[in-house]
Coordinates of C-alpha atoms (C1' of nucleotides) in Angstrom, one line a residue:
Chain U
M1 CA 0.1 0.0 -0.1
K2 CA 2.5 2.4 1.2
Q3 CA 4.9 1.3 -1.8
D4 CA 2.1 2.0 -4.4
I5 CA 1.5 5.5 -3.2
I6 CA 5.3 6.3 -3.0
Y7 CA 5.6 5.0 -6.4
I8 CA 2.7 7.2 -7.8
I9 CA 3.9 10.4 -6.0
R10 CA 7.4 9.9 -7.2
K11 CA 6.3 9.3 -10.8
A12 CA 4.4 12.6 -10.6
L13 CA 7.3 14.6 -9.0
D14 CA 9.6 13.2 -11.5
S15 CA 7.6 14.6 -14.3
L16 CA 6.9 17.9 -12.6
N17 CA 10.5 18.2 -11.8
T18 CA 11.5 18.5 -15.5
E19 CA 10.2 22.0 -15.0
W20 CA 11.2 22.7 -11.3
G21 CA 14.7 21.4 -11.7
I22 CA 15.3 20.9 -7.9
A23 CA 16.7 18.1 -5.8
L24 CA 13.6 16.2 -4.5
P25 CA 13.0 15.5 -0.9
D26 CA 12.1 12.0 0.4
I27 CA 8.6 11.2 0.1
E28 CA 6.9 10.6 3.5
V29 CA 3.4 9.1 3.8
E30 CA 1.2 8.7 6.7
V31 CA -2.0 7.6 8.0
P32 CA -4.1 10.7 9.0
R33 CA -5.1 10.9 12.4
D34 CA -8.8 11.1 11.6
E35 CA -10.4 8.4 9.4
T36 CA -12.6 10.8 7.5
M37 CA -9.6 12.8 6.0
G38 CA -8.7 9.8 3.9
D39 CA -6.7 6.6 4.0
I40 CA -3.3 7.8 3.5
A41 CA -1.6 11.2 3.1
T42 CA 1.4 12.8 2.1
T43 CA 3.1 16.0 3.4
V44 CA 5.5 16.4 0.4
A45 CA 3.9 19.7 -0.8
M46 CA 4.6 21.3 2.5
R47 CA 8.1 20.0 2.4
L48 CA 8.5 21.5 -1.2
T49 CA 7.6 25.1 0.0
K50 CA 11.0 26.3 0.5
L51 CA 12.5 25.0 -2.3
L52 CA 10.0 26.2 -4.7
K53 CA 9.0 29.3 -2.9
K54 CA 5.6 28.8 -3.4
P55 CA 2.5 28.2 -1.2
P56 CA 2.2 24.6 -0.1
R57 CA -1.5 24.4 -1.5
K58 CA -0.6 25.6 -4.9
I59 CA 2.1 22.9 -5.0
A60 CA -0.2 20.2 -3.9
E61 CA -2.7 21.4 -6.6
E62 CA 0.0 20.9 -9.2
I63 CA 0.8 17.5 -7.9
V64 CA -2.8 16.3 -7.7
A65 CA -3.2 17.5 -11.2
E66 CA -0.4 15.5 -12.4
I67 CA -1.5 12.3 -10.7
A68 CA -4.8 12.7 -12.0
M69 CA -3.5 12.7 -15.6
Q70 CA -1.6 9.6 -14.9
Q71 CA -4.6 7.9 -13.8
P72 CA -3.4 5.3 -11.7
G73 CA -6.9 4.1 -10.9
Y74 CA -6.5 3.1 -7.3
F75 CA -8.4 6.2 -5.8
E76 CA -11.9 7.0 -4.9
N77 CA -10.8 10.6 -4.8
I78 CA -7.7 12.8 -3.9
E79 CA -8.1 15.9 -1.7
I80 CA -6.0 18.7 -0.8
A81 CA -6.5 19.7 3.0
G82 CA -5.3 21.9 5.7
P83 CA -2.0 23.8 5.0
G84 CA -1.1 21.5 2.1
F85 CA -1.9 17.8 2.9
I86 CA -2.6 15.5 -0.1
N87 CA -5.2 12.8 1.3
F88 CA -5.9 9.8 -1.0
R89 CA -8.9 7.7 -0.5
F90 CA -8.8 4.2 -2.0
K91 CA -11.4 2.5 -4.1
Q92 CA -13.1 -0.6 -2.6
E93 CA -11.4 -2.8 -5.3
Y94 CA -8.0 -1.8 -4.4
I95 CA -8.7 -2.6 -0.8
L96 CA -10.3 -6.0 -1.5
K97 CA -7.2 -6.9 -3.8
G98 CA -4.9 -6.1 -0.6
L99 CA -7.3 -8.5 1.5
Q100 CA -6.9 -11.1 -1.4
S101 CA -3.0 -11.0 -1.4
L102 CA -2.9 -11.2 2.5
L103 CA -5.1 -14.5 1.9
E104 CA -3.0 -16.0 -0.6
E105 CA 0.3 -15.1 0.8
E106 CA -0.5 -15.2 4.5
H107 CA 2.5 -14.6 6.7
S108 CA 5.0 -14.0 4.1
S109 CA 3.0 -10.9 3.0
L110 CA 3.7 -9.3 6.4
R111 CA 7.4 -9.7 6.4
S112 CA 9.8 -7.3 4.7
D113 CA 13.3 -7.2 3.5
I114 CA 14.4 -3.9 4.6
G115 CA 17.2 -5.7 6.2
K116 CA 18.6 -7.2 3.1
G117 CA 20.1 -10.0 5.3
A118 CA 22.5 -7.6 7.0
K119 CA 24.1 -9.2 10.0
I120 CA 23.0 -7.8 13.3
Q121 CA 23.9 -8.8 16.8
V122 CA 21.7 -7.9 19.8
E123 CA 23.0 -8.5 23.2
F124 CA 20.6 -8.4 26.0
V125 CA 19.9 -9.3 29.6
S126 CA 23.6 -10.1 30.3
A127 CA 22.9 -10.2 34.1
N128 CA 25.8 -10.8 36.6
P129 CA 25.6 -14.7 37.5
T130 CA 25.5 -13.6 41.1
G131 CA 21.8 -14.2 41.8
P132 CA 18.5 -15.0 40.4
L133 CA 17.1 -12.7 37.5
H134 CA 14.7 -10.1 38.8
I135 CA 11.9 -8.3 37.1
G136 CA 13.8 -5.7 35.5
H137 CA 15.9 -8.3 33.8
G138 CA 12.7 -9.9 32.6
R139 CA 11.7 -6.5 30.8
G140 CA 15.1 -6.4 29.1
A141 CA 14.4 -10.1 28.1
A142 CA 11.1 -9.4 26.8
V143 CA 12.0 -6.4 24.7
G144 CA 15.1 -8.1 23.3
S145 CA 13.5 -11.1 22.3
A146 CA 10.7 -9.4 20.8
L147 CA 13.0 -6.9 19.0
C148 CA 14.9 -10.0 17.5
N149 CA 11.9 -11.6 16.3
I150 CA 10.9 -8.4 14.7
L151 CA 14.3 -7.9 13.2
K152 CA 14.3 -11.3 11.6
A153 CA 10.9 -10.7 10.2
A154 CA 12.3 -7.5 8.7
G155 CA 15.0 -9.4 6.9
F156 CA 18.0 -9.1 9.0
D157 CA 20.3 -11.9 10.1
V158 CA 19.9 -11.7 13.7
Q159 CA 22.0 -13.2 16.6
K160 CA 20.8 -13.0 20.2
E161 CA 23.6 -13.1 22.8
F162 CA 24.1 -13.2 26.3
Y163 CA 27.5 -11.8 27.9
I164 CA 28.4 -13.6 31.0
N165 CA 30.3 -11.3 33.5
D166 CA 32.0 -14.3 35.2
A167 CA 35.5 -12.7 35.6
G168 CA 35.2 -10.0 38.1
L169 CA 35.0 -9.2 41.7
Q170 CA 31.2 -9.8 41.8
V171 CA 31.7 -13.6 41.2
K172 CA 34.4 -13.8 43.8
L173 CA 32.0 -12.1 46.2
L174 CA 29.3 -14.7 45.4
G175 CA 32.0 -17.5 46.2
R176 CA 32.8 -15.8 49.4
S177 CA 29.2 -15.5 50.5
V178 CA 28.7 -19.2 49.7
Y179 CA 31.7 -20.2 51.4
A180 CA 30.5 -18.2 54.6
R181 CA 27.0 -20.0 54.4
Y182 CA 28.6 -23.4 53.8
Q183 CA 30.6 -23.1 57.0
Q184 CA 27.6 -21.8 59.0
L185 CA 25.8 -24.7 57.8
L186 CA 28.1 -27.2 59.4
G187 CA 28.3 -25.1 62.6
N188 CA 31.5 -23.2 61.7
N189 CA 30.6 -19.5 62.6
V190 CA 32.6 -17.7 59.7
P191 CA 31.7 -14.0 59.7
F192 CA 29.6 -12.9 56.6
S193 CA 31.0 -9.9 54.9
E194 CA 29.1 -6.9 55.0
D195 CA 29.0 -6.6 51.2
G196 CA 28.2 -10.3 50.6
Y197 CA 25.1 -11.5 48.8
K198 CA 22.4 -12.0 51.5
G199 CA 19.7 -13.9 49.4
D200 CA 18.2 -17.3 50.4
Y201 CA 19.6 -18.6 47.2
V202 CA 23.0 -18.2 48.7
E203 CA 22.1 -20.7 51.4
D204 CA 20.6 -22.9 48.7
I205 CA 23.8 -23.3 46.8
A206 CA 25.7 -23.9 50.1
K207 CA 23.3 -26.8 50.8
D208 CA 23.6 -28.2 47.3
I209 CA 27.4 -28.1 47.5
H210 CA 27.2 -30.0 50.9
E211 CA 24.9 -32.5 49.5
R212 CA 27.0 -33.3 46.5
E213 CA 30.4 -32.7 48.1
G214 CA 30.0 -33.4 51.8
D215 CA 32.1 -31.8 54.6
K216 CA 35.2 -31.9 52.1
Y217 CA 35.6 -28.0 52.7
L218 CA 34.9 -27.9 56.4
N219 CA 38.4 -27.6 57.4
K220 CA 39.5 -25.3 54.6
T221 CA 40.3 -21.7 54.5
Y222 CA 38.6 -19.5 51.8
E223 CA 42.1 -19.2 50.2
E224 CA 42.1 -22.9 49.7
C225 CA 38.9 -23.5 48.1
G226 CA 37.4 -20.1 47.3
E227 CA 37.8 -20.6 43.7
L228 CA 36.2 -24.0 43.4
I229 CA 33.3 -22.9 45.3
S230 CA 33.0 -19.4 43.2
D231 CA 33.2 -21.5 40.2
Y232 CA 30.6 -24.0 41.4
A233 CA 28.1 -21.0 42.7
Y234 CA 28.2 -19.1 39.4
K235 CA 27.7 -22.0 37.3
M236 CA 24.7 -23.0 39.2
M237 CA 23.4 -19.5 39.0
L238 CA 23.8 -19.5 35.2
A239 CA 22.0 -22.6 34.9
N240 CA 19.3 -21.0 37.0
I241 CA 19.3 -18.0 34.7
S242 CA 19.0 -20.0 31.6
T243 CA 16.1 -22.0 33.0
D244 CA 14.3 -19.0 34.1
L245 CA 14.6 -17.3 30.6
K246 CA 13.7 -20.5 28.8
D247 CA 10.3 -20.7 30.9
F248 CA 9.8 -17.1 29.9
G249 CA 10.1 -18.0 26.4
V250 CA 13.6 -16.3 25.8
E251 CA 16.4 -18.2 24.3
F252 CA 19.9 -17.2 23.1
D253 CA 21.7 -18.2 20.1
R254 CA 25.0 -17.6 22.0
W255 CA 26.5 -17.1 25.4
Q256 CA 29.8 -15.3 25.7
S257 CA 31.9 -15.7 28.7
E258 CA 34.1 -12.8 30.0
K259 CA 36.5 -15.0 31.5
E260 CA 37.1 -16.9 28.3
L261 CA 38.0 -13.6 26.4
H262 CA 40.8 -13.2 29.0
E263 CA 41.9 -16.7 28.8
Q264 CA 42.3 -16.6 25.0
G265 CA 44.3 -13.5 25.4
K266 CA 41.7 -11.4 23.6
V267 CA 41.5 -8.9 26.0
E268 CA 45.4 -8.1 25.8
N269 CA 45.1 -8.3 22.1
A270 CA 42.5 -5.8 21.9
I271 CA 44.4 -3.2 24.0
N272 CA 47.3 -3.8 21.6
T273 CA 45.2 -3.0 18.7
L274 CA 44.3 0.3 20.3
R275 CA 47.8 0.7 21.2
S276 CA 48.8 0.5 17.5
K277 CA 46.4 3.2 16.7
D278 CA 48.1 5.3 19.2
L279 CA 45.0 5.4 21.6
I280 CA 46.6 3.9 24.6
Y281 CA 49.1 5.6 27.1
E282 CA 50.4 5.1 30.5
K283 CA 50.1 7.4 33.3
D284 CA 50.2 7.2 37.3
G285 CA 51.2 3.6 36.8
A286 CA 48.0 2.8 34.8
V287 CA 47.2 2.3 31.4
W288 CA 44.5 4.4 29.8
F289 CA 42.6 4.5 26.7
S290 CA 42.2 7.9 25.0
S291 CA 38.3 8.1 24.8
T292 CA 38.2 11.8 24.8
R293 CA 39.6 11.5 21.2
F294 CA 36.1 10.5 20.3
E295 CA 33.2 11.6 22.4
D296 CA 33.9 10.6 26.1
D297 CA 34.4 13.4 28.6
K298 CA 37.5 11.5 30.4
D299 CA 39.8 9.0 29.4
R300 CA 39.2 5.6 30.8
V301 CA 41.6 3.2 32.8
V302 CA 41.9 -0.2 30.9
R303 CA 44.5 -1.8 33.3
K304 CA 44.9 -0.8 36.8
Q305 CA 48.1 -0.1 38.9
D306 CA 47.8 -3.5 40.3
G307 CA 48.3 -4.9 36.7
E308 CA 44.6 -6.0 36.7
Y309 CA 42.5 -5.3 33.7
T310 CA 39.3 -3.4 34.3
Y311 CA 35.9 -4.4 33.6
F312 CA 36.1 -1.8 30.7
A313 CA 39.0 -3.6 29.1
S314 CA 36.9 -6.8 28.8
D315 CA 34.1 -4.7 27.2
I316 CA 36.6 -3.2 24.7
C317 CA 37.6 -6.6 23.8
Y318 CA 34.0 -7.9 23.6
H319 CA 32.9 -5.3 21.2
K320 CA 35.8 -5.7 19.1
D321 CA 35.2 -9.5 19.0
K322 CA 31.6 -8.8 17.9
L323 CA 33.0 -6.8 15.1
D324 CA 35.7 -9.3 14.3
R325 CA 32.7 -12.0 13.9
G326 CA 31.4 -9.8 11.0
F327 CA 28.3 -7.9 12.3
D328 CA 27.7 -5.0 10.6
T329 CA 25.1 -3.6 13.2
I330 CA 25.5 -3.8 16.9
V331 CA 22.6 -3.5 19.3
D332 CA 23.1 -3.5 23.1
I333 CA 20.3 -3.5 25.5
W334 CA 21.1 -2.1 28.9
G335 CA 19.5 -1.2 32.3
A336 CA 19.0 2.7 32.0
D337 CA 21.4 3.1 35.0
H338 CA 24.2 2.2 32.8
H339 CA 23.6 5.1 30.4
G340 CA 26.6 6.8 31.5
Y341 CA 28.6 3.9 29.7
I342 CA 27.4 4.9 26.1
P343 CA 30.0 7.4 25.3
R344 CA 33.0 5.2 26.2
I345 CA 31.6 2.2 24.3
R346 CA 30.7 4.3 21.4
S347 CA 34.4 5.6 21.6
V348 CA 35.6 2.0 21.5
L349 CA 33.6 1.2 18.3
E350 CA 34.5 4.3 16.8
A351 CA 38.2 3.4 17.4
F352 CA 37.5 0.3 15.6
D353 CA 36.1 2.1 12.8
L354 CA 32.3 1.1 13.1
P355 CA 30.4 4.1 11.6
K356 CA 28.2 5.7 14.4
E357 CA 24.9 4.8 13.0
K358 CA 25.8 1.1 13.2
F359 CA 25.8 1.0 17.0
R360 CA 22.8 1.2 19.0
V361 CA 21.9 1.2 22.7
I362 CA 18.4 0.7 23.9
L363 CA 17.9 1.6 27.6
I364 CA 15.4 -0.4 29.6
Q365 CA 14.1 1.7 32.3
M366 CA 13.3 0.7 35.8
V367 CA 10.3 -1.5 36.6
S368 CA 8.7 -0.5 39.9
L369 CA 6.8 -3.4 41.1
L370 CA 3.5 -3.1 43.2
R371 CA 1.9 -5.5 45.3
H372 CA -1.6 -4.4 46.4
G373 CA -0.7 -1.1 45.0
V374 CA 2.2 -0.7 47.5
P375 CA 5.6 -0.4 46.0
V376 CA 8.0 -3.2 46.7
Q377 CA 11.4 -2.3 47.6
M378 CA 14.1 -4.0 45.8
S379 CA 17.6 -4.7 46.7
K380 CA 19.8 -7.4 45.4
R381 CA 22.4 -7.4 47.8
A382 CA 20.2 -7.4 50.7
G383 CA 18.3 -10.4 49.1
A384 CA 15.0 -8.4 49.1
F385 CA 13.6 -8.6 45.6
I386 CA 11.0 -10.3 43.5
T387 CA 12.5 -12.5 41.1
L388 CA 11.4 -13.2 37.5
R389 CA 10.8 -16.7 38.5
E390 CA 8.2 -15.6 41.0
V391 CA 6.3 -13.4 38.6
I392 CA 6.4 -16.1 36.0
D393 CA 4.9 -18.5 38.3
E394 CA 2.5 -16.1 39.8
V395 CA 1.4 -14.1 36.8
G396 CA 2.4 -16.2 33.8
P397 CA 4.9 -15.4 30.9
D398 CA 2.1 -14.2 28.3
I399 CA 0.8 -11.4 30.5
T400 CA 4.1 -10.4 31.8
K401 CA 5.8 -10.1 28.4
F402 CA 2.6 -8.2 27.1
I403 CA 2.8 -5.8 29.8
F404 CA 6.5 -5.2 29.5
L405 CA 5.8 -4.5 25.6
T406 CA 3.0 -2.0 26.1
R407 CA 5.4 0.7 27.1
K408 CA 8.3 2.3 25.4
A409 CA 11.6 0.6 26.7
D410 CA 12.8 4.0 27.8
S411 CA 10.0 5.2 30.1
Q412 CA 9.6 3.9 33.6
L413 CA 7.0 1.2 34.2
E414 CA 4.7 0.2 37.0
F415 CA 4.0 -3.2 37.3
D416 CA 1.1 -4.3 39.8
I417 CA 1.3 -8.0 40.3
D418 CA -2.3 -8.2 41.5
V419 CA -3.6 -6.2 38.6
A420 CA -1.6 -8.2 36.1
K421 CA -2.9 -11.4 37.7
E422 CA -6.5 -10.6 37.5
Q423 CA -8.0 -12.2 34.3
S424 CA -10.2 -9.5 33.6
A425 CA -10.7 -6.6 31.2
E426 CA -7.9 -4.7 33.0
N427 CA -5.6 -7.0 31.2
P428 CA -4.9 -5.9 27.6
V429 CA -3.3 -9.2 26.7
F430 CA -6.9 -11.0 26.9
Y431 CA -8.4 -8.4 24.7
V432 CA -6.1 -9.4 21.9
Q433 CA -6.0 -13.1 22.6
Y434 CA -9.7 -13.2 23.1
A435 CA -10.2 -11.7 19.4
F436 CA -8.0 -14.4 18.2
A437 CA -9.9 -17.2 20.0
R438 CA -13.0 -15.8 18.9
I439 CA -12.2 -16.3 15.4
S440 CA -11.0 -19.6 16.0
S441 CA -14.4 -20.4 17.4
L442 CA -16.1 -19.0 14.6
F443 CA -14.1 -21.5 12.2
R444 CA -15.2 -24.3 14.4
Q445 CA -18.7 -23.2 14.3
A446 CA -18.7 -22.8 10.5
E447 CA -17.1 -26.3 10.1
G448 CA -19.7 -27.8 12.2
K449 CA -22.4 -26.3 9.9
G450 CA -20.9 -27.9 7.1
V451 CA -19.5 -24.6 5.5
Q452 CA -17.0 -25.2 2.8
F453 CA -14.3 -22.7 3.0
T454 CA -11.1 -22.1 0.9
P455 CA -10.0 -18.8 1.4
A456 CA -8.1 -18.1 -1.7
S457 CA -11.0 -18.7 -3.9
V458 CA -13.7 -16.6 -2.1
D459 CA -15.6 -13.8 -4.0
L460 CA -14.7 -10.9 -1.6
S461 CA -16.8 -8.3 -3.3
A462 CA -19.8 -9.0 -0.7
L463 CA -17.7 -7.0 1.9
K464 CA -19.2 -3.6 1.6
E465 CA -20.2 -2.5 5.1
D466 CA -18.3 0.5 6.7
E467 CA -16.9 -1.8 9.4
E468 CA -15.7 -4.3 6.9
I469 CA -13.9 -1.7 5.1
L470 CA -12.5 -0.2 8.0
L471 CA -11.2 -3.5 9.4
I472 CA -9.5 -4.4 6.0
K473 CA -8.0 -1.1 5.9
K474 CA -6.6 -1.8 9.5
L475 CA -5.2 -4.9 8.3
L476 CA -3.6 -3.5 5.5
L477 CA -1.8 -1.0 7.6
Y478 CA 0.2 -3.8 9.3
P479 CA 3.1 -3.6 6.9
M480 CA 3.6 0.1 7.7
V481 CA 3.4 -0.3 11.4
F482 CA 5.9 -3.2 11.2
E483 CA 8.4 -1.5 9.1
G484 CA 8.3 1.5 11.4
T485 CA 8.8 -0.6 14.4
A486 CA 12.0 -2.6 13.0
L487 CA 13.4 0.8 11.9
A488 CA 12.8 2.3 15.3
C489 CA 13.6 -0.9 17.2
E490 CA 10.4 0.0 19.2
P491 CA 8.4 -3.3 19.7
H492 CA 5.6 -1.5 21.7
R493 CA 4.2 -0.1 18.4
I494 CA 3.2 -3.7 17.4
T495 CA 1.5 -4.1 20.8
Y496 CA -0.6 -1.0 20.4
Y497 CA -1.3 -2.0 16.8
L498 CA -2.7 -5.3 17.8
Q499 CA -5.0 -3.8 20.5
E500 CA -6.3 -1.5 17.9
L501 CA -6.8 -4.2 15.5
A502 CA -8.5 -6.5 18.1
G503 CA -10.8 -3.5 18.9
V504 CA -11.8 -2.9 15.3
F505 CA -12.7 -6.5 15.1
H506 CA -14.6 -6.6 18.2
A507 CA -16.7 -3.9 17.1
Y508 CA -17.4 -5.4 13.6
Y509 CA -18.2 -9.0 15.2
Y510 CA -20.6 -7.3 17.6
K511 CA -22.5 -5.4 14.8
H512 CA -22.5 -8.0 12.1
R513 CA -23.2 -11.7 12.0
I514 CA -20.5 -13.7 10.3
I515 CA -22.1 -17.0 9.8
S516 CA -25.7 -16.7 8.2
D517 CA -27.9 -18.4 5.6
D518 CA -26.2 -16.3 2.6
N519 CA -23.4 -18.6 1.9
G520 CA -21.7 -16.1 -0.3
L521 CA -21.6 -13.5 2.2
T522 CA -20.7 -16.1 5.0
L523 CA -17.7 -17.0 3.0
A524 CA -16.6 -13.5 2.3
R525 CA -16.9 -12.7 6.1
L526 CA -15.1 -15.7 7.1
S527 CA -12.2 -14.7 4.6
L528 CA -12.1 -11.5 6.4
C529 CA -11.9 -13.0 9.7
R530 CA -9.2 -15.3 8.3
G531 CA -7.2 -12.2 7.5
V532 CA -7.5 -10.7 11.0
K533 CA -6.5 -14.0 12.5
I534 CA -3.4 -14.2 10.3
V535 CA -2.3 -10.7 11.2
L536 CA -3.1 -11.3 15.0
D537 CA -1.1 -14.4 14.9
E538 CA 1.9 -12.9 13.3
G539 CA 2.0 -9.9 15.7
L540 CA 1.5 -12.1 18.8
K541 CA 4.3 -14.3 17.5
L542 CA 6.7 -11.3 17.2
L543 CA 6.1 -10.4 20.8
G544 CA 6.5 -14.0 21.8
V545 CA 2.9 -14.1 23.2
S546 CA 0.6 -17.1 22.5
A547 CA -2.3 -17.1 20.4
P548 CA -4.7 -19.5 21.9
E549 CA -7.5 -21.2 19.8
R550 CA -9.4 -21.4 23.0
M551 CA -9.3 -19.6 26.3
Chain W
rG1 C1' 29.0 20.8 40.7
rC2 C1' 28.8 18.2 35.7
rG3 C1' 26.2 14.9 32.2
rC4 C1' 21.9 11.8 30.6
rC5 C1' 16.6 10.4 30.9
rC6 C1' 11.5 11.7 32.2
rA7 C1' 7.0 15.4 33.3
rU8 C1' 0.6 14.4 28.5
rA9 C1' -7.1 13.3 31.1
rG10 C1' -8.3 11.3 38.3
rC11 C1' -4.6 6.6 37.5
rU12 C1' -1.3 3.8 33.8
rC13 C1' 0.4 5.0 29.1
rA14 C1' 0.3 6.3 23.4
rA15 C1' 0.8 10.1 19.7
rU16 C1' 3.2 7.3 12.7
rU17 C1' 10.3 10.5 14.7
rG18 C1' 8.1 18.2 13.1
rG19 C1' 2.2 17.3 10.6
rA20 C1' -4.5 18.4 10.4
rU21 C1' -9.3 19.0 16.0
rA22 C1' -3.6 15.5 21.4
rG23 C1' -5.4 9.6 21.4
rA24 C1' -6.3 4.5 24.1
rG25 C1' -7.0 1.5 28.4
rU26 C1' -8.7 2.0 33.5
rG27 C1' -11.7 4.7 36.8
rU28 C1' -16.7 7.6 37.1
rC29 C1' -21.8 8.3 34.7
rU30 C1' -25.5 6.2 31.0
rG31 C1' -27.0 2.4 27.8
rA32 C1' -26.9 -2.9 24.6
rC33 C1' -28.1 -9.4 22.0
rU34 C1' -33.7 -15.6 23.7
rA35 C1' -28.3 -15.3 17.3
rC36 C1' -21.7 -17.2 15.8
rG37 C1' -17.6 -17.0 23.0
rG38 C1' -20.6 -10.5 27.4
rA39 C1' -13.0 -11.8 28.8
rU40 C1' -17.6 -8.1 24.2
rC41 C1' -20.2 -3.6 22.1
rA42 C1' -22.3 1.9 21.8
rG43 C1' -22.3 6.7 24.2
rA44 C1' -20.9 10.9 28.0
rA45 C1' -17.5 13.4 30.9
rG46 C1' -12.4 14.3 31.6
rG47 C1' -6.5 18.9 28.7
rU48 C1' -3.3 26.0 28.7
rU49 C1' 0.9 18.5 26.9
rG50 C1' 5.0 21.1 34.6
rG51 C1' 6.2 26.9 33.5
rG52 C1' 8.4 31.0 30.2
rG53 C1' 10.8 32.4 26.0
rG54 C1' 12.5 31.0 20.9
rU55 C1' 13.1 28.4 15.9
rU56 C1' 8.9 27.7 11.2
rC57 C1' 4.1 27.3 6.7
rA58 C1' 3.4 23.7 11.3
rA59 C1' 5.9 22.0 18.1
rC60 C1' 3.8 17.1 22.9
rU61 C1' 8.2 16.6 19.6
rC62 C1' 13.9 20.7 18.2
rC63 C1' 16.7 25.0 20.9
rU64 C1' 17.1 27.8 25.8
rC65 C1' 15.9 29.1 30.8
rC66 C1' 13.1 27.8 35.3
rU67 C1' 10.5 24.2 38.5
rG68 C1' 9.9 19.2 40.2
rG69 C1' 11.4 13.7 39.8
rG70 C1' 14.7 9.4 38.4
rC71 C1' 19.8 7.8 37.2
rG72 C1' 24.8 8.3 36.4
rC73 C1' 29.5 10.9 37.2
rG74 C1' 35.6 4.7 40.6
rC75 C1' 42.3 2.4 38.7
rC76 C1' 34.1 -1.4 41.1
rA77 C1' 31.5 -4.7 38.0

RNA sequence: GCGCCCAUAGCUCAAUUGGAUAGAGUGUCUGACUACGGAUCAGAAGGUUGGGGGUUCAACUCCUCCUGGGCGCGCCA
């Protein structure tokens, strides 16, 4: 639909431009806010005012006259409105043709090839393996996973990756905490460090170790067995994280260990590469990266006085590694509290010659959790937090994901567990799923009555009601919404669209009877329902939410 | 102190990346099938988009200042 319009306008402009002789701007089309204005509109006349030094309405007139001359035959009418909008209204045949091709090509007509097979890597969640995932990670997982589905459907070659921070102090701290609990378990009162992890899960790990290995570490100091315990503990946490994600419906293509990067000498290697570009220097006994040569406000230490690499050094290496693996676009999804980190990573990627626009950070804002309308205080260290696991078990993955995806990633979100749990109209998920289930039920009903339905061969011209035309137009809008979603990396747009589509469908269903004695009409209406079902299915799949035949 | 993000209907959030009369859900009020799933539908009320100034054909959107909130600012990760 969009392509047709742009093509027609382009043709008209090209023809007019033999007279104008200017550099034509991009043609932008949009759906008017108010349905009575038309089906699709362009603002191109207004964009030309400056270049042509003519009033926009006058330019619009010229364009419309030119289009009329070319007689594309798609339009019921074309109008100039407001300051210079050109509004197009489609003929019914054109709209029915759109529905027809949706029914014939089904899901493939809803995908796109704007990605052209470009290799894109999306890194998300990447939680420290020092504790279970909390609800904030869940939001990142939902957004990241949906985004990847969307990018795939848009023709990108996508890889989903989880980066494991298994090299640093935090893992040691986890080990120390588990060690202390293990000793306490066996009656040996080892003091628990102030900054240790205090959650119950730490005790669980200690118990688990005791079950498997017995009293083996009882008389050992932390120095003697700390590494073994740390190792065991974080691996257990990692398995736990992986299971939680799987049960949430999120899977990764690849898990990258930070420790491994060190062991393979890649960290040192990456720093050396920077050094060869003259971006590394020594000062005060430490080694620095000149990130201020790019857009950072201070240079950053990559190797400390004590000779250890910093976390940032691993991250330099990790991002270089991504590039070495041949990705031409890199998307990092981080918690919003890491936003201060953007300039330095941007600097790193620029240092490795990645063009600015090929690196993208999506920040996931905080989730404030409510129970009975009261905020729940979260603190990972203190062990007081609601885990993703609890939410999955209590609320369910579909609802949780959908709620996470009804907000822009970058804005804070309130998540009330009790409201989410209610299987009521409060829950927009059900509204969409219900539309799907309702249509499924219609087909069961029709089958029961012996209706023979083969979607591709139905005469659609019986679809004449206002609600029917409106519904088809909504369906045909999907590709535009989808493309915008992929380009902006904003999954929530799909969520909104699905709610609107479900709304238009429910209204239609309520007003008109689908299955009747008129066989031709029944078939046409079932075809329309089939179209709605396909689009709902596609959209829900992208979000990672199930589309149930019955509820 | 410096930097980044947010402020939209009573509440939770959108607004096609600068477009037309700022929209949904929820809550409040009023209504709707002896038919295909009432987890539904129709309608009403609800706004100086935190405030001032600026940029232009056009500003919720961009610039600037102010107010109020969140988060960063380590040779931690």
